Amino acid sequence: WVYSRHFPLSDLYESLIFLSWSFSIIHKIFDFKNNQNHLSAITAPSAFFTQGFATSGF
């Protein structure tokens, strides 16, 4: 999406993959800043299930 100069939000698949990677990045940022955080309990499963739903084909 860097070369085409737009966010990958043109269809549901690209939107969910983008959301999943965003959850993963948020999870890693908070994981590095604080090893005992409760936000990881939300962001890690959210990334996992969003990725699963995006690739399932529903």
Short mmCIF file of C-alpha atoms in Angstrom, two decimals:
data_model
loop_
_atom_site.label_atom_id
_atom_site.label_comp_id
_atom_site.label_asym_id
_atom_site.label_seq_id
_atom_site.Cartn_x
_atom_site.Cartn_y
_atom_site.Cartn_z
CA TRP A 1 0.00 0.00 0.00
CA VAL A 2 3.01 2.25 0.18
CA TYR A 3 3.51 2.12 -3.59
CA SER A 4 -0.15 2.67 -4.42
CA ARG A 5 -0.39 5.53 -1.89
CA HIS A 6 -3.61 4.44 -0.18
CA PHE A 7 -4.53 2.43 2.88
CA PRO A 8 -5.60 -1.15 2.15
CA LEU A 9 -9.26 -0.55 2.87
CA SER A 10 -10.85 -1.22 -0.50
CA ASP A 11 -12.65 -4.43 0.51
CA LEU A 12 -13.49 -6.41 3.64
CA TYR A 13 -10.50 -8.74 3.39
CA GLU A 14 -7.95 -5.93 3.20
CA SER A 15 -9.70 -4.02 5.97
CA LEU A 16 -9.67 -7.00 8.32
CA ILE A 17 -6.04 -7.84 7.57
CA PHE A 18 -5.11 -4.21 8.25
CA LEU A 19 -7.09 -4.29 11.51
CA SER A 20 -5.44 -7.56 12.52
CA TRP A 21 -1.95 -6.19 11.94
CA SER A 22 -2.90 -3.05 13.86
CA PHE A 23 -3.95 -5.18 16.83
CA SER A 24 -0.67 -7.09 16.60
CA ILE A 25 1.41 -3.92 16.55
CA ILE A 26 -0.51 -2.44 19.48
CA HIS A 27 -0.02 -5.70 21.36
CA LYS A 28 3.75 -5.70 20.77
CA ILE A 29 4.15 -2.03 21.71
CA PHE A 30 2.42 -2.52 25.04
CA ASP A 31 4.20 -5.82 25.59
CA PHE A 32 7.61 -4.18 25.25
CA LYS A 33 6.66 -1.23 27.45
CA ASN A 34 5.13 -3.25 30.26
CA ASN A 35 5.39 -6.99 30.75
CA GLN A 36 2.33 -7.20 32.99
CA ASN A 37 -0.41 -5.45 31.11
CA HIS A 38 -4.04 -6.35 30.83
CA LEU A 39 -4.47 -4.88 27.36
CA SER A 40 -2.66 -7.90 25.92
CA ALA A 41 -5.57 -10.06 27.04
CA ILE A 42 -7.73 -8.13 24.58
CA THR A 43 -5.38 -7.33 21.70
CA ALA A 44 -3.83 -10.78 21.20
CA PRO A 45 -7.13 -12.70 20.83
CA SER A 46 -8.58 -9.84 18.78
CA ALA A 47 -5.71 -10.08 16.31
CA PHE A 48 -6.01 -13.87 16.20
CA PHE A 49 -9.76 -13.98 15.61
CA THR A 50 -9.75 -11.07 13.15
CA GLN A 51 -7.06 -12.79 11.10
CA GLY A 52 -8.99 -16.07 11.25
CA PHE A 53 -12.23 -14.44 10.15
CA ALA A 54 -10.52 -12.60 7.30
CA THR A 55 -8.93 -15.75 5.90
CA SER A 56 -11.94 -18.01 6.46
CA GLY A 57 -13.86 -16.65 3.47
CA PHE A 58 -17.13 -15.73 5.20
#
